[in-house]
mmCIF file of C-alpha atoms in Angstrom:
data_model
loop_
_atom_site.group_PDB
_atom_site.id
_atom_site.type_symbol
_atom_site.label_atom_id
_atom_site.label_comp_id
_atom_site.label_asym_id
_atom_site.label_seq_id
_atom_site.Cartn_x
_atom_site.Cartn_y
_atom_site.Cartn_z
ATOM 1 C CA ASP I 1 77.408 88.863 45.663
ATOM 2 C CA ALA I 2 76.007 85.324 45.452
ATOM 3 C CA LEU I 3 78.442 83.922 48.035
ATOM 4 C CA GLY I 4 77.646 86.728 50.459
ATOM 5 C CA ALA I 5 73.916 86.178 50.072
ATOM 6 C CA ARG I 6 74.355 82.532 51.067
ATOM 7 C CA GLY I 7 76.613 83.374 54.014
ATOM 8 C CA ARG I 8 79.635 81.744 52.338
ATOM 9 C CA ARG I 9 81.846 84.641 51.327
ATOM 10 C CA ARG I 10 85.235 84.336 52.985
ATOM 11 C CA ALA I 11 87.212 87.304 54.243
ATOM 12 C CA LEU I 12 90.370 87.821 56.254
ATOM 13 C CA SER I 13 89.996 89.122 59.782
ATOM 14 C CA PRO I 14 92.608 90.033 62.409
ATOM 15 C CA ARG I 15 93.303 88.067 65.540
ATOM 16 C CA ALA I 16 91.171 89.309 68.396
ATOM 17 C CA GLY I 17 89.839 87.838 71.626
ATOM 18 C CA ARG I 18 90.590 84.629 73.458
ATOM 19 C CA ASP I 19 92.026 81.878 71.283
ATOM 20 C CA PHE I 20 89.400 79.233 70.564
ATOM 21 C CA SER I 21 90.188 78.842 66.871
ATOM 22 C CA SER I 22 93.915 78.236 66.337
ATOM 23 C CA ASN I 23 95.748 74.946 65.854
ATOM 24 C CA ASP I 24 98.464 75.981 68.327
ATOM 25 C CA TYR I 25 97.674 72.857 70.319
ATOM 26 C CA LEU I 26 100.657 73.024 72.700
ATOM 27 C CA GLY I 27 100.798 76.809 72.962
ATOM 28 C CA LEU I 28 104.288 76.872 71.418
ATOM 29 C CA ALA I 29 103.736 79.339 68.572
ATOM 30 C CA GLY I 30 104.232 82.414 70.739
ATOM 31 C CA SER I 31 106.262 80.764 73.466
ATOM 32 C CA ALA I 32 109.521 81.879 75.017
ATOM 33 C CA LEU I 33 110.818 78.372 74.276
ATOM 34 C CA LEU I 34 110.688 78.900 70.526
ATOM 35 C CA ARG I 35 111.638 82.592 70.661
ATOM 36 C CA ASP I 36 114.805 81.552 72.473
ATOM 37 C CA ALA I 37 115.410 78.809 69.915
ATOM 38 C CA ALA I 38 115.087 81.333 67.090
ATOM 39 C CA ARG I 39 117.538 83.723 68.751
ATOM 40 C CA GLU I 40 120.028 80.919 69.353
ATOM 41 C CA ALA I 41 119.801 79.828 65.723
ATOM 42 C CA LEU I 42 120.265 83.370 64.436
ATOM 43 C CA ASP I 43 123.225 83.870 66.767
ATOM 44 C CA ARG I 44 124.947 80.823 65.298
ATOM 45 C CA GLY I 45 124.403 82.102 61.771
ATOM 46 C CA VAL I 46 121.349 80.197 60.557
ATOM 47 C CA ALA I 47 119.892 81.959 57.519
ATOM 48 C CA THR I 48 116.341 83.319 57.403
ATOM 49 C CA GLY I 49 115.953 82.365 53.732
ATOM 50 C CA SER I 50 117.169 79.452 51.651
ATOM 51 C CA GLY I 51 117.816 81.310 48.411
ATOM 52 C CA GLY I 52 116.736 78.508 46.089
ATOM 53 C CA SER I 53 115.247 75.056 45.690
ATOM 54 C CA ARG I 54 116.602 72.119 47.665
ATOM 55 C CA LEU I 55 118.056 70.638 44.459
ATOM 56 C CA LEU I 56 120.031 73.811 43.767
ATOM 57 C CA ARG I 57 121.742 75.922 46.429
ATOM 58 C CA GLY I 58 118.711 75.983 48.754
ATOM 59 C CA ASN I 59 119.599 72.780 50.594
ATOM 60 C CA ASP I 60 120.834 73.750 54.066
ATOM 61 C CA ALA I 61 122.448 71.825 56.912
ATOM 62 C CA GLU I 62 119.431 72.742 59.089
ATOM 63 C CA HIS I 63 117.065 71.007 56.662
ATOM 64 C CA GLU I 64 119.131 67.841 56.737
ATOM 65 C CA ALA I 65 119.567 67.916 60.513
ATOM 66 C CA LEU I 66 115.821 68.328 60.967
ATOM 67 C CA GLU I 67 115.117 65.405 58.654
ATOM 68 C CA ARG I 68 117.487 63.132 60.585
ATOM 69 C CA GLU I 69 116.087 64.195 63.937
ATOM 70 C CA ALA I 70 112.477 63.967 62.769
ATOM 71 C CA ALA I 71 113.006 60.441 61.447
ATOM 72 C CA ALA I 72 114.466 59.479 64.826
ATOM 73 C CA PHE I 73 111.703 61.205 66.809
ATOM 74 C CA PHE I 74 108.850 59.692 64.779
ATOM 75 C CA GLU I 75 110.704 56.358 64.527
ATOM 76 C CA ALA I 76 110.384 56.513 60.748
ATOM 77 C CA PRO I 77 112.862 55.215 58.150
ATOM 78 C CA ALA I 78 113.388 58.682 56.642
ATOM 79 C CA ALA I 79 111.842 62.154 56.489
ATOM 80 C CA LEU I 80 111.577 65.012 54.001
ATOM 81 C CA TYR I 81 110.991 68.633 55.049
ATOM 82 C CA MET I 82 108.641 70.716 52.924
ATOM 83 C CA GLY I 83 107.167 74.202 53.117
ATOM 84 C CA ALA I 84 103.895 73.133 54.760
ATOM 85 C CA GLY I 85 101.623 70.172 55.238
ATOM 86 C CA PHE I 86 99.526 71.060 52.188
ATOM 87 C CA PRO I 87 102.403 70.734 49.683
ATOM 88 C CA GLY I 88 103.495 67.609 51.532
ATOM 89 C CA ASN I 89 100.179 65.915 50.766
ATOM 90 C CA VAL I 90 100.198 67.224 47.208
ATOM 91 C CA ALA I 91 103.671 65.744 46.719
ATOM 92 C CA VAL I 92 102.733 62.351 48.168
ATOM 93 C CA PHE I 93 99.572 61.831 46.132
ATOM 94 C CA SER I 94 100.838 63.317 42.886
ATOM 95 C CA ALA I 95 104.212 61.560 42.779
ATOM 96 C CA LEU I 96 104.021 58.226 44.613
ATOM 97 C CA PRO I 97 100.960 56.289 43.350
ATOM 98 C CA MET I 98 101.573 55.188 39.757
ATOM 99 C CA GLN I 99 99.294 54.661 36.773
ATOM 100 C CA GLY I 100 97.467 51.405 37.434
ATOM 101 C CA ASP I 101 97.514 51.963 41.202
ATOM 102 C CA LEU I 102 94.537 52.866 43.372
ATOM 103 C CA VAL I 103 94.240 55.628 45.956
ATOM 104 C CA LEU I 104 91.459 54.582 48.308
ATOM 105 C CA PHE I 105 90.588 57.579 50.464
ATOM 106 C CA ASP I 106 88.305 58.456 53.347
ATOM 107 C CA GLU I 107 85.548 60.696 52.006
ATOM 108 C CA LEU I 108 86.504 63.447 54.493
ATOM 109 C CA VAL I 109 90.233 63.440 53.767
ATOM 110 C CA HIS I 110 91.847 66.885 53.512
ATOM 111 C CA ALA I 111 91.618 69.117 50.441
ATOM 112 C CA SER I 112 95.385 68.868 49.938
ATOM 113 C CA ALA I 113 95.082 65.123 49.358
ATOM 114 C CA HIS I 114 92.380 65.757 46.766
ATOM 115 C CA ASP I 115 94.601 68.269 44.984
ATOM 116 C CA GLY I 116 97.451 65.763 44.934
ATOM 117 C CA MET I 117 95.194 63.025 43.580
ATOM 118 C CA ARG I 118 94.028 65.313 40.765
ATOM 119 C CA LEU I 119 97.656 65.773 39.730
ATOM 120 C CA GLY I 120 98.465 62.070 39.987
ATOM 121 C CA ARG I 121 97.884 59.206 37.566
ATOM 122 C CA ALA I 122 96.337 56.615 39.854
ATOM 123 C CA GLU I 123 92.668 55.660 39.984
ATOM 124 C CA THR I 124 90.858 57.133 42.999
ATOM 125 C CA VAL I 125 87.930 55.746 45.001
ATOM 126 C CA SER I 126 86.439 57.059 48.239
ATOM 127 C CA PHE I 127 85.074 55.078 51.171
ATOM 128 C CA ALA I 128 82.617 56.058 53.897
ATOM 129 C CA HIS I 129 84.131 58.123 56.673
ATOM 130 C CA ASN I 130 85.997 56.045 59.272
ATOM 131 C CA ASP I 131 84.557 52.799 57.877
ATOM 132 C CA ALA I 132 87.350 50.250 57.515
ATOM 133 C CA ASP I 133 84.921 47.581 56.254
ATOM 134 C CA ALA I 134 83.854 49.927 53.460
ATOM 135 C CA ALA I 135 87.515 50.416 52.567
ATOM 136 C CA ARG I 136 88.085 46.650 52.548
ATOM 137 C CA ASN I 137 85.058 46.048 50.307
ATOM 138 C CA ALA I 138 86.063 48.810 47.889
ATOM 139 C CA LEU I 139 89.549 47.363 47.647
ATOM 140 C CA LYS I 140 88.220 43.848 47.042
ATOM 141 C CA GLY I 141 85.920 45.223 44.354
ATOM 142 C CA TRP I 142 88.849 46.883 42.626
ATOM 143 C CA ARG I 143 90.860 43.653 42.712
ATOM 144 C CA ALA I 144 87.849 41.695 41.405
ATOM 145 C CA LYS I 145 87.999 43.781 38.239
ATOM 146 C CA GLY I 146 91.462 42.373 37.591
ATOM 147 C CA SER I 147 93.448 45.348 38.882
ATOM 148 C CA THR I 148 97.010 44.414 39.770
ATOM 149 C CA GLY I 149 98.519 47.741 40.817
ATOM 150 C CA ARG I 150 99.346 48.839 44.314
ATOM 151 C CA ALA I 151 96.728 50.294 46.624
ATOM 152 C CA TRP I 152 97.288 53.369 48.782
ATOM 153 C CA ILE I 153 94.832 53.868 51.652
ATOM 154 C CA ALA I 154 94.564 57.518 52.656
ATOM 155 C CA CYS I 155 93.127 58.959 55.851
ATOM 156 C CA GLU I 156 93.673 61.559 58.524
ATOM 157 C CA SER I 157 94.400 60.303 62.009
ATOM 158 C CA LEU I 158 92.262 63.100 63.518
ATOM 159 C CA TYR I 159 89.761 64.960 61.358
ATOM 160 C CA SER I 160 89.966 68.685 61.875
ATOM 161 C CA MET I 161 86.328 69.544 61.197
ATOM 162 C CA GLU I 162 84.733 66.500 62.841
ATOM 163 C CA GLY I 163 87.098 66.250 65.798
ATOM 164 C CA ASP I 164 86.982 62.469 65.530
ATOM 165 C CA LEU I 165 89.640 59.758 65.322
ATOM 166 C CA ALA I 166 90.304 57.377 62.449
ATOM 167 C CA PRO I 167 90.249 53.611 63.163
ATOM 168 C CA LEU I 168 93.936 53.340 62.295
ATOM 169 C CA SER I 169 94.453 49.789 63.530
ATOM 170 C CA ASP I 170 91.534 48.573 61.420
ATOM 171 C CA LEU I 171 92.765 50.460 58.350
ATOM 172 C CA ALA I 172 96.266 49.073 58.922
ATOM 173 C CA ALA I 173 94.739 45.584 58.928
ATOM 174 C CA VAL I 174 93.068 46.300 55.576
ATOM 175 C CA ALA I 175 96.403 47.499 54.219
ATOM 176 C CA ALA I 176 98.190 44.395 55.533
ATOM 177 C CA GLU I 177 95.686 42.055 53.863
ATOM 178 C CA ASP I 178 96.403 43.567 50.448
ATOM 179 C CA GLY I 179 99.992 44.734 50.784
ATOM 180 C CA ALA I 180 98.754 48.308 50.468
ATOM 181 C CA VAL I 181 100.482 51.466 51.651
ATOM 182 C CA LEU I 182 98.735 53.291 54.493
ATOM 183 C CA VAL I 183 99.030 57.079 54.137
ATOM 184 C CA VAL I 184 98.172 58.902 57.373
ATOM 185 C CA ASP I 185 97.893 62.669 57.666
ATOM 186 C CA GLU I 186 98.840 63.367 61.292
ATOM 187 C CA ALA I 187 98.403 67.141 61.021
ATOM 188 C CA HIS I 188 96.073 67.490 64.008
ATOM 189 C CA ALA I 189 97.518 64.607 66.039
ATOM 190 C CA THR I 190 101.232 65.401 65.994
ATOM 191 C CA GLY I 191 102.329 66.694 69.379
ATOM 192 C CA LEU I 192 99.268 65.592 71.336
ATOM 193 C CA TYR I 193 99.011 61.876 70.570
ATOM 194 C CA GLY I 194 101.452 58.990 70.811
ATOM 195 C CA SER I 195 103.738 58.222 73.734
ATOM 196 C CA ARG I 196 105.796 61.390 73.152
ATOM 197 C CA GLY I 197 103.578 63.238 70.699
ATOM 198 C CA GLN I 198 104.669 61.198 67.660
ATOM 199 C CA GLY I 199 101.085 60.913 66.386
ATOM 200 C CA ARG I 200 98.451 58.195 66.346
ATOM 201 C CA ALA I 201 100.119 56.096 63.641
ATOM 202 C CA HIS I 202 103.108 55.585 65.909
ATOM 203 C CA GLY I 203 103.198 51.973 67.046
ATOM 204 C CA LEU I 204 101.060 50.518 64.244
ATOM 205 C CA ASP I 205 101.905 47.087 62.854
ATOM 206 C CA PRO I 206 105.488 47.550 61.581
ATOM 207 C CA SER I 207 104.861 45.169 58.689
ATOM 208 C CA VAL I 208 102.495 47.712 57.097
ATOM 209 C CA ASP I 209 104.096 50.154 54.684
ATOM 210 C CA LEU I 210 103.388 53.560 56.196
ATOM 211 C CA VAL I 211 103.645 57.109 54.895
ATOM 212 C CA SER I 212 102.881 59.749 57.522
ATOM 213 C CA LEU I 213 102.639 63.508 57.267
ATOM 214 C CA HIS I 214 103.400 65.782 60.237
ATOM 215 C CA THR I 215 102.778 69.497 59.964
ATOM 216 C CA CYS I 216 105.115 71.832 61.821
ATOM 217 C CA GLY I 217 102.759 74.817 61.985
ATOM 218 C CA LYS I 218 100.177 73.410 64.381
ATOM 219 C CA ALA I 219 101.218 71.777 67.666
ATOM 220 C CA LEU I 220 104.916 72.191 66.834
ATOM 221 C CA GLY I 221 104.471 75.968 66.744
ATOM 222 C CA GLY I 222 106.634 76.643 63.691
ATOM 223 C CA ALA I 223 106.251 76.237 59.937
ATOM 224 C CA GLY I 224 106.647 73.497 57.347
ATOM 225 C CA GLY I 225 105.696 69.875 56.902
ATOM 226 C CA LEU I 226 107.473 66.544 57.304
ATOM 227 C CA VAL I 227 106.776 63.510 55.130
ATOM 228 C CA CYS I 228 107.973 60.320 56.846
ATOM 229 C CA ALA I 229 108.401 57.193 54.733
ATOM 230 C CA ASP I 230 110.743 54.556 53.390
ATOM 231 C CA PRO I 231 113.929 56.090 51.927
ATOM 232 C CA VAL I 232 112.982 54.857 48.429
ATOM 233 C CA LEU I 233 109.722 56.795 48.601
ATOM 234 C CA ILE I 234 111.492 59.879 49.947
ATOM 235 C CA ASP I 235 113.954 59.665 47.043
ATOM 236 C CA THR I 236 111.019 59.380 44.658
ATOM 237 C CA LEU I 237 109.546 62.599 46.066
ATOM 238 C CA ILE I 238 112.876 64.389 45.696
ATOM 239 C CA ASN I 239 113.023 63.361 42.058
ATOM 240 C CA ARG I 240 109.384 63.395 40.961
ATOM 241 C CA ALA I 241 107.295 65.682 43.164
ATOM 242 C CA ARG I 242 107.069 68.814 41.043
ATOM 243 C CA ASN I 243 106.084 71.044 43.950
ATOM 244 C CA PHE I 244 109.252 69.940 45.764
ATOM 245 C CA VAL I 245 111.586 70.102 42.768
ATOM 246 C CA PHE I 246 110.455 73.532 41.604
ATOM 247 C CA SER I 247 109.801 75.270 44.946
ATOM 248 C CA THR I 248 112.168 77.465 46.905
ATOM 249 C CA ALA I 249 113.257 75.519 49.960
ATOM 250 C CA PRO I 250 111.757 76.340 53.358
ATOM 251 C CA SER I 251 113.565 78.786 55.619
ATOM 252 C CA PRO I 252 116.559 77.220 57.407
ATOM 253 C CA LEU I 253 115.477 79.226 60.454
ATOM 254 C CA ASP I 254 112.089 77.498 60.408
ATOM 255 C CA ALA I 255 113.896 74.153 60.261
ATOM 256 C CA ALA I 256 115.984 75.123 63.297
ATOM 257 C CA ILE I 257 112.863 76.156 65.220
ATOM 258 C CA THR I 258 111.160 72.848 64.383
ATOM 259 C CA ARG I 259 114.231 70.972 65.598
ATOM 260 C CA ALA I 260 113.802 72.772 68.922
ATOM 261 C CA SER I 261 110.086 71.879 69.001
ATOM 262 C CA LEU I 262 110.866 68.197 68.606
ATOM 263 C CA ARG I 263 113.464 68.375 71.389
ATOM 264 C CA HIS I 264 110.931 70.017 73.708
ATOM 265 C CA LEU I 265 108.339 67.357 72.882
ATOM 266 C CA ALA I 266 110.819 64.637 73.794
ATOM 267 C CA GLU I 267 112.013 66.334 76.983
ATOM 268 C CA ARG I 268 108.926 68.179 78.277
ATOM 269 C CA PRO I 269 105.899 65.899 78.837
ATOM 270 C CA ASP I 270 104.421 68.742 80.877
ATOM 271 C CA LEU I 271 103.632 70.556 77.609
ATOM 272 C CA ARG I 272 101.209 67.797 76.632
ATOM 273 C CA ASP I 273 99.951 67.440 80.196
ATOM 274 C CA ALA I 274 98.947 71.116 80.278
ATOM 275 C CA ALA I 275 97.227 70.854 76.911
ATOM 276 C CA TRP I 276 95.275 67.753 77.917
ATOM 277 C CA GLY I 277 94.248 69.331 81.208
ATOM 278 C CA ASN I 278 92.478 72.072 79.266
ATOM 279 C CA ILE I 279 91.014 69.617 76.751
ATOM 280 C CA ARG I 280 89.473 67.416 79.429
ATOM 281 C CA HIS I 281 88.125 70.498 81.204
ATOM 282 C CA ALA I 282 86.513 71.659 77.954
ATOM 283 C CA HIS I 283 84.881 68.263 77.419
ATOM 284 C CA ALA I 284 83.292 68.480 80.859
ATOM 285 C CA ALA I 285 82.206 72.096 80.363
ATOM 286 C CA ALA I 286 80.633 71.306 76.986
ATOM 287 C CA GLN I 287 78.753 68.359 78.436
ATOM 288 C CA ARG I 288 77.470 70.437 81.374
ATOM 289 C CA ALA I 289 76.184 73.023 78.906
ATOM 290 C CA SER I 290 74.408 70.262 76.919
ATOM 291 C CA PHE I 291 76.576 70.484 73.795
ATOM 292 C CA GLY I 292 77.351 66.757 73.770
ATOM 293 C CA GLU I 293 80.386 64.588 74.290
ATOM 294 C CA PHE I 294 83.727 65.096 72.554
ATOM 295 C CA GLU I 295 86.958 63.083 72.386
ATOM 296 C CA THR I 296 89.685 65.390 71.053
ATOM 297 C CA GLN I 297 90.954 68.963 71.269
ATOM 298 C CA ILE I 298 88.554 69.918 68.461
ATOM 299 C CA LEU I 299 84.945 70.392 69.574
ATOM 300 C CA PRO I 300 82.621 70.909 66.576
ATOM 301 C CA VAL I 301 79.322 72.451 67.674
ATOM 302 C CA LEU I 302 76.906 71.635 64.842
ATOM 303 C CA ILE I 303 74.534 74.460 63.941
ATOM 304 C CA GLY I 304 73.161 73.590 60.512
ATOM 305 C CA GLU I 305 72.513 76.726 58.498
ATOM 306 C CA ASP I 306 75.341 78.973 57.364
ATOM 307 C CA ALA I 307 73.785 82.272 58.454
ATOM 308 C CA GLU I 308 72.989 80.997 61.955
ATOM 309 C CA ALA I 309 76.543 79.715 62.417
ATOM 310 C CA LEU I 310 77.945 83.071 61.311
ATOM 311 C CA ALA I 311 75.613 84.942 63.665
ATOM 312 C CA LEU I 312 76.582 82.777 66.636
ATOM 313 C CA ALA I 313 80.283 83.180 65.885
ATOM 314 C CA SER I 314 79.861 86.943 65.627
ATOM 315 C CA ALA I 315 78.003 87.071 68.942
ATOM 316 C CA LEU I 316 80.725 85.063 70.665
ATOM 317 C CA GLN I 317 83.426 87.267 69.160
ATOM 318 C CA ALA I 318 81.599 90.309 70.521
ATOM 319 C CA ARG I 319 81.980 88.757 73.984
ATOM 320 C CA GLY I 320 85.709 88.265 73.483
ATOM 321 C CA HIS I 321 85.832 84.641 72.308
ATOM 322 C CA ASP I 322 87.627 84.031 69.015
ATOM 323 C CA VAL I 323 85.400 81.267 67.637
ATOM 324 C CA ARG I 324 84.956 80.848 63.878
ATOM 325 C CA ALA I 325 82.072 79.469 61.834
ATOM 326 C CA ILE I 326 82.885 76.680 59.391
ATOM 327 C CA ARG I 327 80.602 76.503 56.343
ATOM 328 C CA PRO I 328 80.277 74.610 53.065
ATOM 329 C CA PRO I 329 82.146 73.695 50.965
ATOM 330 C CA THR I 330 84.609 73.000 53.818
ATOM 331 C CA VAL I 331 81.888 70.887 55.451
ATOM 332 C CA PRO I 332 78.813 69.284 53.851
ATOM 333 C CA ARG I 333 75.752 71.397 53.118
ATOM 334 C CA GLY I 334 73.487 71.761 56.145
ATOM 335 C CA THR I 335 76.275 71.047 58.658
ATOM 336 C CA ALA I 336 77.688 74.517 59.286
ATOM 337 C CA ARG I 337 79.312 74.550 62.686
ATOM 338 C CA LEU I 338 81.358 76.369 65.253
ATOM 339 C CA ARG I 339 84.798 74.777 65.427
ATOM 340 C CA VAL I 340 86.021 75.191 69.000
ATOM 341 C CA SER I 341 89.719 74.438 69.365
ATOM 342 C CA ILE I 342 91.183 73.984 72.829
ATOM 343 C CA THR I 343 94.798 75.020 73.470
ATOM 344 C CA PRO I 344 96.891 76.091 76.472
ATOM 345 C CA ASN I 345 96.412 79.675 75.264
ATOM 346 C CA VAL I 346 93.223 79.940 77.343
ATOM 347 C CA SER I 347 92.482 79.263 80.992
ATOM 348 C CA THR I 348 89.904 76.908 82.446
ATOM 349 C CA VAL I 349 87.938 79.972 83.601
ATOM 350 C CA GLU I 350 87.865 81.256 80.012
ATOM 351 C CA ILE I 351 86.756 77.829 78.766
ATOM 352 C CA ASP I 352 83.837 77.852 81.225
ATOM 353 C CA ALA I 353 82.910 81.376 80.134
ATOM 354 C CA LEU I 354 82.864 80.369 76.474
ATOM 355 C CA PHE I 355 80.364 77.563 76.950
ATOM 356 C CA ALA I 356 78.246 79.630 79.357
ATOM 357 C CA ASP I 357 78.081 82.445 76.784
ATOM 358 C CA LEU I 358 77.315 80.042 73.941
ATOM 359 C CA ALA I 359 74.443 78.500 75.911
ATOM 360 C CA ASP I 360 73.162 81.974 76.788
ATOM 361 C CA ILE I 361 73.292 83.219 73.187
ATOM 362 C CA ARG I 362 71.565 80.137 71.780
ATOM 363 C CA LYS I 363 68.846 80.337 74.459
ATOM 364 C CA ALA I 364 68.211 84.015 73.631
ATOM 365 C CA ALA I 365 68.004 83.216 69.895
ATOM 366 C CA ALA I 366 65.579 80.307 70.360
#
């Protein structure tokens, strides 16, 4: 078909080879730590399913305990547990900004934020990626037109396809100047960043109104999403976010597992130490192999054309490395790439082998 001819047809494929593509940033997803937590929860009678929406009989003590503990861990006023990070973003952007407000968003913000904005009633304007001055100027331009609503500045703290970090302090300053709300998607930062893995927005100017989203299915190794915000905003989501009101509640067992993940983050700094040891090793290996310098656990190797990226990924998979090609529309046209994700699920020897094989394959194809 047309998508296949352009190298853009998506298909499901099984897990195979060494893990260089997952978001299991602390290696918890298949760990004995969380298997034991699941067994303990089942032994004390925690249910596998909720049986209904949170507003009906689906609300469980595990959900509420997780929300209390998450608010304490992230040092947030309150938290709301949802089925995943995607519906969390949809809820935030569809239900919180009002008609007459502005959502000012980084041009590379996640698809879930875009879906939420489409469902919402606020005006939306993008700003150049990671450019706080562009955000400030766009906001001033909106005010100059006589707009009096509230502004919501939306970004990710770590961009999953670029592997780069948002200038959160600068964006917080823009928010403070206008009294705007800063909405930070911490999906790829939770667990690895912050003093105990609380994310990169932890410790920002406390005078700035902050909404943060933490996914539970990446570094935390479980499932679900946590929206952290002022209790009034959380109450608004409970009452107005249609995908919260009309969705079956997440599994109480998943909530119990996430509670265990947060406890391990607080008590086991060695989990992050091990992850960062591999990440720093990968940065050095990539630089030695002339693939450039990187700053996070996500190393995007830019290729350009879709077909070439697919061919390189296939060649690496044939050598036992599970590396995936990322193509438009996920990334801009002409920027197809290999997204290399570094986790504790691989060894430093395997990291070296990956970059040696990638250099060898590219040299042979040149």
